[in-house]
């Protein structure tokens, strides 16, 4: 998919029926403006696709946190939740945020399917003081009883909507 400056690529692995995606865009915003949005757990629900709740479970350090999030996927699919360890690594012209499951800190909650098999990252590369290349790559098994073909049919919608909303948010913040 290549729409509105957002490109979404899919990869199929032999070991699973679910596809991994990589989304890419360039935004007119400073690299650190984007980082602040990506680690602002209280406000992720305002722009991250289908996120209903996002909260900090634990601050490990100034560059590592545990986040809890819930996602409403719509009937007839049961809502999902996950606990993630989020780690920020800074280099001169690049920021990398890794996302891995961290399920031992919170018990599973009734009414949700807990996501336990996922991994991903955000990679931000400074193009200039006012432009940043944004890359997100995620693999996840949604758990429960959703056929892989159903997930794979709609997998590009989530990253596309997330990137579109993130772009609006950071470009508006950059104007202030």
PDB file of N, CA and C in Angstrom, residues 102-142:
ATOM      1  N   UNK A 102       5.758  -8.038  27.989  1.00  0.00           N
ATOM      2  CA  UNK A 102       6.215  -8.095  29.387  1.00  0.00           C
ATOM      3  C   UNK A 102       5.004  -8.477  30.236  1.00  0.00           C
ATOM      4  N   UNK A 103       4.588  -9.726  30.132  1.00  0.00           N
ATOM      5  CA  UNK A 103       3.299 -10.137  30.677  1.00  0.00           C
ATOM      6  C   UNK A 103       3.294 -10.545  32.142  1.00  0.00           C
ATOM      7  N   UNK A 104       4.431 -10.674  32.770  1.00  0.00           N
ATOM      8  CA  UNK A 104       4.413 -11.174  34.150  1.00  0.00           C
ATOM      9  C   UNK A 104       4.018 -10.112  35.179  1.00  0.00           C
ATOM     10  N   UNK A 105       3.948  -8.854  34.770  1.00  0.00           N
ATOM     11  CA  UNK A 105       3.634  -7.781  35.721  1.00  0.00           C
ATOM     12  C   UNK A 105       2.145  -7.598  35.981  1.00  0.00           C
ATOM     13  N   UNK A 106       1.293  -7.953  35.033  1.00  0.00           N
ATOM     14  CA  UNK A 106      -0.151  -7.791  35.202  1.00  0.00           C
ATOM     15  C   UNK A 106      -0.873  -9.084  34.858  1.00  0.00           C
ATOM     16  N   UNK A 107      -1.833  -9.428  35.710  1.00  0.00           N
ATOM     17  CA  UNK A 107      -2.659 -10.604  35.428  1.00  0.00           C
ATOM     18  C   UNK A 107      -3.571 -10.312  34.245  1.00  0.00           C
ATOM     19  N   UNK A 108      -3.950 -11.378  33.554  1.00  0.00           N
ATOM     20  CA  UNK A 108      -4.898 -11.215  32.452  1.00  0.00           C
ATOM     21  C   UNK A 108      -6.221 -10.727  33.010  1.00  0.00           C
ATOM     22  N   UNK A 109      -6.919  -9.893  32.239  1.00  0.00           N
ATOM     23  CA  UNK A 109      -8.167  -9.281  32.683  1.00  0.00           C
ATOM     24  C   UNK A 109      -9.343  -9.909  31.945  1.00  0.00           C
ATOM     25  N   UNK A 110     -10.445 -10.118  32.657  1.00  0.00           N
ATOM     26  CA  UNK A 110     -11.637 -10.678  32.006  1.00  0.00           C
ATOM     27  C   UNK A 110     -12.120  -9.767  30.875  1.00  0.00           C
ATOM     28  N   UNK A 111     -12.589 -10.385  29.789  1.00  0.00           N
ATOM     29  CA  UNK A 111     -13.117  -9.634  28.671  1.00  0.00           C
ATOM     30  C   UNK A 111     -12.091  -9.282  27.608  1.00  0.00           C
ATOM     31  N   UNK A 112     -10.816  -9.639  27.860  1.00  0.00           N
ATOM     32  CA  UNK A 112      -9.757  -9.339  26.908  1.00  0.00           C
ATOM     33  C   UNK A 112      -8.987 -10.604  26.558  1.00  0.00           C
ATOM     34  N   UNK A 113      -8.514 -10.647  25.317  1.00  0.00           N
ATOM     35  CA  UNK A 113      -7.546 -11.661  24.924  1.00  0.00           C
ATOM     36  C   UNK A 113      -6.182 -10.993  25.052  1.00  0.00           C
ATOM     37  N   UNK A 114      -5.306 -11.588  25.854  1.00  0.00           N
ATOM     38  CA  UNK A 114      -3.975 -11.017  26.089  1.00  0.00           C
ATOM     39  C   UNK A 114      -3.056 -11.340  24.919  1.00  0.00           C
ATOM     40  N   UNK A 115      -2.465 -10.316  24.324  1.00  0.00           N
ATOM     41  CA  UNK A 115      -1.468 -10.501  23.273  1.00  0.00           C
ATOM     42  C   UNK A 115      -0.137 -10.856  23.943  1.00  0.00           C
ATOM     43  N   UNK A 116       0.417 -11.987  23.582  1.00  0.00           N
ATOM     44  CA  UNK A 116       1.662 -12.434  24.212  1.00  0.00           C
ATOM     45  C   UNK A 116       2.774 -12.691  23.204  1.00  0.00           C
ATOM     46  N   UNK A 117       2.404 -12.816  21.944  1.00  0.00           N
ATOM     47  CA  UNK A 117       3.379 -13.152  20.904  1.00  0.00           C
ATOM     48  C   UNK A 117       3.466 -11.998  19.909  1.00  0.00           C
ATOM     49  N   UNK A 118       4.313 -11.022  20.229  1.00  0.00           N
ATOM     50  CA  UNK A 118       4.494  -9.877  19.344  1.00  0.00           C
ATOM     51  C   UNK A 118       5.875  -9.278  19.573  1.00  0.00           C
ATOM     52  N   UNK A 119       6.311  -8.516  18.604  1.00  0.00           N
ATOM     53  CA  UNK A 119       7.560  -7.768  18.729  1.00  0.00           C
ATOM     54  C   UNK A 119       7.522  -6.666  17.694  1.00  0.00           C
ATOM     55  N   UNK A 120       8.214  -5.585  17.994  1.00  0.00           N
ATOM     56  CA  UNK A 120       8.222  -4.509  17.025  1.00  0.00           C
ATOM     57  C   UNK A 120       9.158  -3.390  17.421  1.00  0.00           C
ATOM     58  N   UNK A 121       9.218  -2.405  16.541  1.00  0.00           N
ATOM     59  CA  UNK A 121      10.041  -1.239  16.824  1.00  0.00           C
ATOM     60  C   UNK A 121       9.567  -0.058  15.999  1.00  0.00           C
ATOM     61  N   UNK A 122       9.915   1.124  16.487  1.00  0.00           N
ATOM     62  CA  UNK A 122       9.844   2.372  15.750  1.00  0.00           C
ATOM     63  C   UNK A 122      11.281   2.782  15.497  1.00  0.00           C
ATOM     64  N   UNK A 123      11.588   3.212  14.305  1.00  0.00           N
ATOM     65  CA  UNK A 123      12.900   3.746  13.975  1.00  0.00           C
ATOM     66  C   UNK A 123      12.681   5.135  13.381  1.00  0.00           C
ATOM     67  N   UNK A 124      13.288   6.132  14.001  1.00  0.00           N
ATOM     68  CA  UNK A 124      13.177   7.513  13.529  1.00  0.00           C
ATOM     69  C   UNK A 124      14.549   7.959  13.072  1.00  0.00           C
ATOM     70  N   UNK A 125      14.628   8.458  11.847  1.00  0.00           N
ATOM     71  CA  UNK A 125      15.900   8.923  11.291  1.00  0.00           C
ATOM     72  C   UNK A 125      15.763  10.388  10.908  1.00  0.00           C
ATOM     73  N   UNK A 126      16.683  11.179  11.411  1.00  0.00           N
ATOM     74  CA  UNK A 126      16.683  12.608  11.128  1.00  0.00           C
ATOM     75  C   UNK A 126      17.043  12.834   9.664  1.00  0.00           C
ATOM     76  N   UNK A 127      16.140  13.471   8.934  1.00  0.00           N
ATOM     77  CA  UNK A 127      16.402  13.865   7.555  1.00  0.00           C
ATOM     78  C   UNK A 127      16.989  15.272   7.572  1.00  0.00           C
ATOM     79  N   UNK A 128      16.392  16.137   8.391  1.00  0.00           N
ATOM     80  CA  UNK A 128      16.875  17.505   8.603  1.00  0.00           C
ATOM     81  C   UNK A 128      16.354  17.949   9.968  1.00  0.00           C
ATOM     82  N   UNK A 129      16.577  19.186  10.353  1.00  0.00           N
ATOM     83  CA  UNK A 129      16.068  19.672  11.639  1.00  0.00           C
ATOM     84  C   UNK A 129      14.548  19.703  11.682  1.00  0.00           C
ATOM     85  N   UNK A 130      13.921  19.698  10.519  1.00  0.00           N
ATOM     86  CA  UNK A 130      12.459  19.797  10.468  1.00  0.00           C
ATOM     87  C   UNK A 130      11.786  18.616   9.766  1.00  0.00           C
ATOM     88  N   UNK A 131      12.554  17.604   9.402  1.00  0.00           N
ATOM     89  CA  UNK A 131      11.977  16.419   8.751  1.00  0.00           C
ATOM     90  C   UNK A 131      12.554  15.149   9.338  1.00  0.00           C
ATOM     91  N   UNK A 132      11.676  14.139   9.480  1.00  0.00           N
ATOM     92  CA  UNK A 132      12.078  12.858  10.058  1.00  0.00           C
ATOM     93  C   UNK A 132      11.473  11.718   9.252  1.00  0.00           C
ATOM     94  N   UNK A 133      12.283  10.705   8.991  1.00  0.00           N
ATOM     95  CA  UNK A 133      11.802   9.459   8.405  1.00  0.00           C
ATOM     96  C   UNK A 133      11.318   8.585   9.549  1.00  0.00           C
ATOM     97  N   UNK A 134      10.070   8.116   9.458  1.00  0.00           N
ATOM     98  CA  UNK A 134       9.455   7.303  10.510  1.00  0.00           C
ATOM     99  C   UNK A 134       9.206   5.906   9.953  1.00  0.00           C
ATOM    100  N   UNK A 135       9.699   4.899  10.671  1.00  0.00           N
ATOM    101  CA  UNK A 135       9.502   3.501  10.277  1.00  0.00           C
ATOM    102  C   UNK A 135       8.948   2.755  11.484  1.00  0.00           C
ATOM    103  N   UNK A 136       7.918   1.968  11.260  1.00  0.00           N
ATOM    104  CA  UNK A 136       7.414   1.085  12.304  1.00  0.00           C
ATOM    105  C   UNK A 136       7.334  -0.310  11.708  1.00  0.00           C
ATOM    106  N   UNK A 137       7.831  -1.283  12.457  1.00  0.00           N
ATOM    107  CA  UNK A 137       7.737  -2.677  12.015  1.00  0.00           C
ATOM    108  C   UNK A 137       7.200  -3.494  13.175  1.00  0.00           C
ATOM    109  N   UNK A 138       6.141  -4.264  12.913  1.00  0.00           N
ATOM    110  CA  UNK A 138       5.472  -5.034  13.971  1.00  0.00           C
ATOM    111  C   UNK A 138       5.068  -6.401  13.436  1.00  0.00           C
ATOM    112  N   UNK A 139       5.313  -7.400  14.275  1.00  0.00           N
ATOM    113  CA  UNK A 139       4.730  -8.727  14.058  1.00  0.00           C
ATOM    114  C   UNK A 139       3.911  -9.035  15.296  1.00  0.00           C
ATOM    115  N   UNK A 140       2.735  -9.570  15.099  1.00  0.00           N
ATOM    116  CA  UNK A 140       1.950  -9.979  16.252  1.00  0.00           C
ATOM    117  C   UNK A 140       0.935 -11.036  15.896  1.00  0.00           C
ATOM    118  N   UNK A 141       0.792 -11.979  16.795  1.00  0.00           N
ATOM    119  CA  UNK A 141      -0.272 -12.965  16.696  1.00  0.00           C
ATOM    120  C   UNK A 141      -1.407 -12.447  17.567  1.00  0.00           C
ATOM    121  N   UNK A 142      -2.602 -12.218  17.000  1.00  0.00           N
ATOM    122  CA  UNK A 142      -3.683 -11.610  17.760  1.00  0.00           C
ATOM    123  C   UNK A 142      -4.300 -12.518  18.819  1.00  0.00           C
TER     124      UNK A 142
END
